[in-house]
CSV table of C-alpha atoms and ligand atoms in Angstrom, one decimal:
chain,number,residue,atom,x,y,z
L,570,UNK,CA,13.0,-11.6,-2.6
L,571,UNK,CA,9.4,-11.0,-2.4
L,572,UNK,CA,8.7,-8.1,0.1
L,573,UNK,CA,5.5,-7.7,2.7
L,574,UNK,CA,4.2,-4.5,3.8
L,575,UNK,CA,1.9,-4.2,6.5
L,576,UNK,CA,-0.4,-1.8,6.7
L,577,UNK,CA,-1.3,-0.8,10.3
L,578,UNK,CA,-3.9,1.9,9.2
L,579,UNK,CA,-6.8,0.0,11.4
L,580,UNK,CA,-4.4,-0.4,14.5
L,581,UNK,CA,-5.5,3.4,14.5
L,582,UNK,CA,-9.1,3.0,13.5
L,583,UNK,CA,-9.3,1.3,17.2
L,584,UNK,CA,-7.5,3.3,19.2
L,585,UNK,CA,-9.7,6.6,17.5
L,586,UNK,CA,-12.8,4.2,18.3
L,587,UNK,CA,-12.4,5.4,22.0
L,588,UNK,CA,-10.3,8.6,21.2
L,589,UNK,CA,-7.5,7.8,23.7
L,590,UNK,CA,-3.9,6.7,23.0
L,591,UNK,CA,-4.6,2.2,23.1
L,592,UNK,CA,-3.4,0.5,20.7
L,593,UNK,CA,-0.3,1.8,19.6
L,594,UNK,CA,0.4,2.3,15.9
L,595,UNK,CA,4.0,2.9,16.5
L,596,UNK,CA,4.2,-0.1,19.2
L,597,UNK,CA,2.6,-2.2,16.3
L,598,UNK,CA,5.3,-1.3,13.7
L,599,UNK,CA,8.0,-2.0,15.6
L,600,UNK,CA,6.7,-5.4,16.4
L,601,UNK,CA,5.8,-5.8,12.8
L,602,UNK,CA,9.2,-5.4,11.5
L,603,UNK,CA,10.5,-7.8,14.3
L,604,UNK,CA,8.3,-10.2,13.1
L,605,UNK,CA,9.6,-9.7,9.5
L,606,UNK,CA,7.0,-7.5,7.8
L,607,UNK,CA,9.7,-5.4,5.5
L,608,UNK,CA,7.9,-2.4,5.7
L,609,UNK,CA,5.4,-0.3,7.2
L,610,UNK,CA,2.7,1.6,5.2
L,611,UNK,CA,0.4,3.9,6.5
L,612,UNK,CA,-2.0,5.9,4.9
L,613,UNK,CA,-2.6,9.3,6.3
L,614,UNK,CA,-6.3,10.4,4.6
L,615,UNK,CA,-7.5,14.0,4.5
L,616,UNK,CA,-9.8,13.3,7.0
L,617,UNK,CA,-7.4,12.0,9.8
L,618,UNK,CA,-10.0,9.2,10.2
L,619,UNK,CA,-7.4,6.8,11.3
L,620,UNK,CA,-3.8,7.6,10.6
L,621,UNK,CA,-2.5,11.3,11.8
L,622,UNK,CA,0.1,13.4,11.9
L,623,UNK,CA,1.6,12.2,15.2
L,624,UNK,CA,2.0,8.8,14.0
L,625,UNK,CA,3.7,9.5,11.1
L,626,UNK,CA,6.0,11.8,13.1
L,627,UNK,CA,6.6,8.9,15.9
L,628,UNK,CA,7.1,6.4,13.3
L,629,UNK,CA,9.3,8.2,10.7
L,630,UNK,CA,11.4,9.3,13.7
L,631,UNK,CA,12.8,5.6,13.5
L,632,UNK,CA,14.5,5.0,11.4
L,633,UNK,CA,14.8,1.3,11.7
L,634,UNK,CA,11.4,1.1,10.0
L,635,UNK,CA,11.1,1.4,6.4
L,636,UNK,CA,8.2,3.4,5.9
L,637,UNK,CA,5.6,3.9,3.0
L,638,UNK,CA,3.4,6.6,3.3
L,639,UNK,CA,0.3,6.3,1.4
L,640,UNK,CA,-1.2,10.0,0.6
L,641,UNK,CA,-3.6,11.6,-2.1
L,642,UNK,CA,-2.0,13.9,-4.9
L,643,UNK,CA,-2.6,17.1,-2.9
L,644,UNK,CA,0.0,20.1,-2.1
L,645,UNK,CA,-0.4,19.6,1.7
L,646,UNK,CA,0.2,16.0,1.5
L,647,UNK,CA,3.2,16.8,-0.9
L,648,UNK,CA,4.6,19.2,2.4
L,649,UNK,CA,3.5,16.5,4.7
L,650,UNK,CA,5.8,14.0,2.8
L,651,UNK,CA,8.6,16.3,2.3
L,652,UNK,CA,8.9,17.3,6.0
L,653,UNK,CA,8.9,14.2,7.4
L,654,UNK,CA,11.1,12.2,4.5
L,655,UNK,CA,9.2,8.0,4.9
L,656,UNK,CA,11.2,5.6,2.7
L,657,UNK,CA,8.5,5.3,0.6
L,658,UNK,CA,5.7,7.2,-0.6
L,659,UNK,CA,2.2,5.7,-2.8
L,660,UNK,CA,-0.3,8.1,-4.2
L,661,UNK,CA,-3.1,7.0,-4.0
L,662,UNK,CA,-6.8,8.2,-5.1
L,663,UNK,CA,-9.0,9.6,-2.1
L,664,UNK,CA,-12.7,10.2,-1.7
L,665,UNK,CA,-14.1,11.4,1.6
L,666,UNK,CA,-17.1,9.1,1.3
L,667,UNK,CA,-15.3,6.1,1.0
L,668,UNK,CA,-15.0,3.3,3.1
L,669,UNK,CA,-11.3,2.0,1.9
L,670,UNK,CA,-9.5,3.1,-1.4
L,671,UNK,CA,-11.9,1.7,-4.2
L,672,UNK,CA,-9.8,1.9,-7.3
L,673,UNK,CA,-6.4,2.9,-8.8
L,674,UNK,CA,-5.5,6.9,-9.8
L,675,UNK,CA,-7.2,8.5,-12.3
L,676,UNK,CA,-3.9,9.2,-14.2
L,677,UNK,CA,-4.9,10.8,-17.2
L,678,UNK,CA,-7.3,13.1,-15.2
L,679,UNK,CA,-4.4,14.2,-12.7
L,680,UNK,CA,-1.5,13.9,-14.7
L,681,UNK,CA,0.0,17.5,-14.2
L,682,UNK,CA,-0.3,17.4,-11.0
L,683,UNK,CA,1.2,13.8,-10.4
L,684,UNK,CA,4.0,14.6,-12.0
L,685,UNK,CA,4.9,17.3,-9.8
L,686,UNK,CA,4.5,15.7,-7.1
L,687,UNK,CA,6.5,12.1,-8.4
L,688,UNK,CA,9.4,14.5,-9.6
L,689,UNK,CA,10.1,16.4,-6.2
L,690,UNK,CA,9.7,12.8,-4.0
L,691,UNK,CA,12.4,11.4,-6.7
L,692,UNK,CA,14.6,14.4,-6.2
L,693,UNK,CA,14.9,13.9,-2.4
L,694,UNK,CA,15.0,10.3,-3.1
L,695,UNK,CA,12.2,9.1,-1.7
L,696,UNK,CA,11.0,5.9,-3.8
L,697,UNK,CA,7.5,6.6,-5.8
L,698,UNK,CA,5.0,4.6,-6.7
L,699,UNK,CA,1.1,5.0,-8.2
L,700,UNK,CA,-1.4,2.8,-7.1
L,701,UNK,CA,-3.3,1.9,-10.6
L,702,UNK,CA,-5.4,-0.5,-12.0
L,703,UNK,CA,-3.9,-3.3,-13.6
L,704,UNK,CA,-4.3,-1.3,-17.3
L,705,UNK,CA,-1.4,-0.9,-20.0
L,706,UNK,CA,-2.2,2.5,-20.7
L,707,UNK,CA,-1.4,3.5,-16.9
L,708,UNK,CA,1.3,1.4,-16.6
L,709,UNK,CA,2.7,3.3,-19.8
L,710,UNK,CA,1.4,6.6,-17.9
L,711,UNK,CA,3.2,5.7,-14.8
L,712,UNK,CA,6.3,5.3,-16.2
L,713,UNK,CA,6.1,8.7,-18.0
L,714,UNK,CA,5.4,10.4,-14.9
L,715,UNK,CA,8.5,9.3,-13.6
L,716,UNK,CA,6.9,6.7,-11.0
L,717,UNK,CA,9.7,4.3,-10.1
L,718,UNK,CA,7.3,1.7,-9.6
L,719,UNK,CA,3.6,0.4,-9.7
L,720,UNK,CA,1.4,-1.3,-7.0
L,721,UNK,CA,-1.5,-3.1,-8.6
L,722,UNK,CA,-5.3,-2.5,-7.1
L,723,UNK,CA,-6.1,-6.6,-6.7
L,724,UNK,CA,-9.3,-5.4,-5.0
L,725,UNK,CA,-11.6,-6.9,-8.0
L,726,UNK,CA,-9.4,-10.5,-8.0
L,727,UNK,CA,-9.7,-10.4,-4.0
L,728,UNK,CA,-13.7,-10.5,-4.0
L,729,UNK,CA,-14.0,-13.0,-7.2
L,730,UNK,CA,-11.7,-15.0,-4.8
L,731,UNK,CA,-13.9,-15.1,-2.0
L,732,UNK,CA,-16.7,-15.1,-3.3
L,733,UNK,CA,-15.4,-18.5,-5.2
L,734,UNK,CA,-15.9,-16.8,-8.5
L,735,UNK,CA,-14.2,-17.0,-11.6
L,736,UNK,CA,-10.4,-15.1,-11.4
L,737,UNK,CA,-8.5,-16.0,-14.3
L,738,UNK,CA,-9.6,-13.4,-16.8
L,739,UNK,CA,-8.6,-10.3,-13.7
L,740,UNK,CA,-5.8,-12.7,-13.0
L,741,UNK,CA,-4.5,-12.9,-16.4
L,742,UNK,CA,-5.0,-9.4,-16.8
L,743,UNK,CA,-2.4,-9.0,-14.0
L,744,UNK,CA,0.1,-11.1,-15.2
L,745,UNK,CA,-0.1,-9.3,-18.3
L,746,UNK,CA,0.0,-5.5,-16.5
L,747,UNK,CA,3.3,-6.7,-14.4
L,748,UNK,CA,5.7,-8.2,-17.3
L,749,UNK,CA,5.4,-5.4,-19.2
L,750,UNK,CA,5.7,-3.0,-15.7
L,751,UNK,CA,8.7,-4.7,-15.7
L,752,UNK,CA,9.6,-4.6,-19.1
L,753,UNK,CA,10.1,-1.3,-18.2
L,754,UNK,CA,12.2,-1.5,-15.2
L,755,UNK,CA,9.1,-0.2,-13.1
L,756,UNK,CA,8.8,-2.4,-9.7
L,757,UNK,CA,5.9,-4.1,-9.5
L,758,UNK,CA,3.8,-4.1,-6.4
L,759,UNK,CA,0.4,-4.9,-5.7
L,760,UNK,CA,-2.4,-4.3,-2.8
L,761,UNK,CA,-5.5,-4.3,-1.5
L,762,UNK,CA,-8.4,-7.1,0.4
L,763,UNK,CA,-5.4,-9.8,0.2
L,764,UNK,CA,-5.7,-12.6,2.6
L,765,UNK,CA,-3.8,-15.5,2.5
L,766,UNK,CA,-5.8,-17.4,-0.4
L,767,UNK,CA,-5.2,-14.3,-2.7
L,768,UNK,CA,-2.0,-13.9,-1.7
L,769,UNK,CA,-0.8,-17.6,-3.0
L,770,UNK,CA,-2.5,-16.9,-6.5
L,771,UNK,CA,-1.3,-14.0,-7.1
L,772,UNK,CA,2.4,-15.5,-5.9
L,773,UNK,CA,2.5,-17.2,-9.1
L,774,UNK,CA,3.3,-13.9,-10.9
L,775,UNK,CA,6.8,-14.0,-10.1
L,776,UNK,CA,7.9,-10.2,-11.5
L,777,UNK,CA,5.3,-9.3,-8.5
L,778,UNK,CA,8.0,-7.9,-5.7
L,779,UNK,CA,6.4,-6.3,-2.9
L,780,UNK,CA,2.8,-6.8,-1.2
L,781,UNK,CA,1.0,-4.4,0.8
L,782,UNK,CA,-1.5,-5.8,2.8
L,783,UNK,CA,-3.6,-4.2,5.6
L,784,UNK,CA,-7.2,-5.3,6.8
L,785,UNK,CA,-6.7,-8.8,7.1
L,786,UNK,CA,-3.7,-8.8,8.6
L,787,UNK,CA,-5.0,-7.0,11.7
L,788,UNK,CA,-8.0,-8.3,11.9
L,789,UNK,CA,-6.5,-12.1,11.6
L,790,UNK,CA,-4.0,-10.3,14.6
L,791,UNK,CA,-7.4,-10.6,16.9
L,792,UNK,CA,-7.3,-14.4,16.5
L,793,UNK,CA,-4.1,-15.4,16.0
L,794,UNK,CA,-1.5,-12.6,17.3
L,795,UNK,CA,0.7,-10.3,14.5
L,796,UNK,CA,3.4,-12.4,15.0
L,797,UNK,CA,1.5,-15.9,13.6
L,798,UNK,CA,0.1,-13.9,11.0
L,799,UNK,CA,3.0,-11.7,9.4
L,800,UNK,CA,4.9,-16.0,9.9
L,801,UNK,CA,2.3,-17.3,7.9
L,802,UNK,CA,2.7,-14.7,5.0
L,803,UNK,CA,6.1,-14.4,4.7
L,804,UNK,CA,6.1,-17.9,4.2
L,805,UNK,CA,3.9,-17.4,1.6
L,806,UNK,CA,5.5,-15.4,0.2
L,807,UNK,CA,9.2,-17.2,0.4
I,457,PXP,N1,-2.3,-0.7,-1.0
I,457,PXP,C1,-3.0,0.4,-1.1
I,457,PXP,C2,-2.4,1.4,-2.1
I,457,PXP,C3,-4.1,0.8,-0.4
I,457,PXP,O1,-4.7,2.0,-0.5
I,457,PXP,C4,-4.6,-0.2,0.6
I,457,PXP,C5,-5.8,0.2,1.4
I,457,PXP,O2,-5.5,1.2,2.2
I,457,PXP,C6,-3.9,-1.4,0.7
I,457,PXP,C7,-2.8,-1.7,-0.1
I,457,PXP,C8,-4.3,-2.4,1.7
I,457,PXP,O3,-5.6,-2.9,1.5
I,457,PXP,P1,-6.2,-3.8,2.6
I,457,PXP,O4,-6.4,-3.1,3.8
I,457,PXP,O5,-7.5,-4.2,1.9
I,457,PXP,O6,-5.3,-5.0,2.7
């Protein structure tokens, strides 16, 4: 089965838009996972600039939604995630200046501390995962840090995409990073500027498991309603 995670990260940029409560993150998950998303992900920045504390408190509180937690490789993060225990967790890089996560980890630069970090979320169970580019050498990184699985940055494959460019070299290059992810029993997952055109080429690599997919999906919500939108994937994805 191939899973979908939605990522309701810009449910939040609204509401902080007008710095009241409206629209719900929490309201949005539950509705997500009625409509069939699998899982939730959230990314809770240093900044705070969508995501906070409080939502990851509400929405880890129920426990009827499997929860990723995206966070950066930081010791307050690591407290953050071991207080309050999502499903899930994705380390992921994090530069205050950017607009949305621009590229996979640095592995090699960070690997000490990655480590640490993989090694206590895998002790309390908590399934980990590294956010990379597709590159053989992190891939073989990741699985030395102990990283139970892998989500591929299909950022560069998304704007060739739509900008009707040529994909099959980065597309190729994918294939290639998730067979040997899971030639060694790593879980391949992959993220980032998916829409529903990406979505069905990258479908074709079969050892692909789980996508996580944010910014489209609530902004095609405006138009169509979550509920249309999280339809149309999964059957995508079936
Ligand atoms: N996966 C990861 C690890 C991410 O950091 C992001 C962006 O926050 C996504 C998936 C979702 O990207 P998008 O919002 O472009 O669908």
């Amino acid at each position: 089965m191939i899973n979908l995670g939605v990522n309701i990260d810009h449910i939040a940029t609204v509401r902080n838009a007008r710095g009241e409560d409206h629209p719900y993150p929490y309201l949005a998950a539950k509705n997500a996972i009625k409509y069939g998303a699998n899982s939730i992900t959230i990314h809770l920045r240093e900044d705070r600039r969508h995501i906070n504390v409080d939502d990851l408190r509400i929405i880890s509180s129920n426990k009827k939604i499997p929860l990723n937690l995206e966070m950066a490789a930081t010791k307050e993060m690591l407290k953050i995630a071991l207080k309050f225990k999502p499903d899930y967790v994705c380390i992921v890089p994090e530069k205050r200046k950017e607009i949305t996560t621009e590229g996979g980890l640095n592995l090699n630069k960070n690997k000490n501390k990655i480590k640490y970090i993989v090694n206590k979320l895998n002790f309390f169970n908590i399934r980990t995962s590294l956010f990379i580019n597709p590159s053989i050498k992190d891939i073989k990184t990741a699985k030395h840090l102990g990283s139970k699985c892998v989500e591929i940055h299909t950022g560069k494959i998304s704007n060739l995409v739509k900008k009707n460019k040529n994909f099959q070299k980065e597309f190729i290059k994918i294939k290639k990073c998730a067979k040997f992810a899971e030639s060694l029993k790593l879980e391949v997952h992959a993220g980032h500027g998916l829409n529903y055109k990406t979505t069905k080429i990258l479908k074709k690599i079969t050892q692909i498991t789980e996508y996580n997919i944010g910014h489209f999906i609530i902004g095609e919500s405006i138009h169509y309603g979550l509920k249309n939108v999280i339809k149309t994937f999964k059957k995508i994805l079936k």
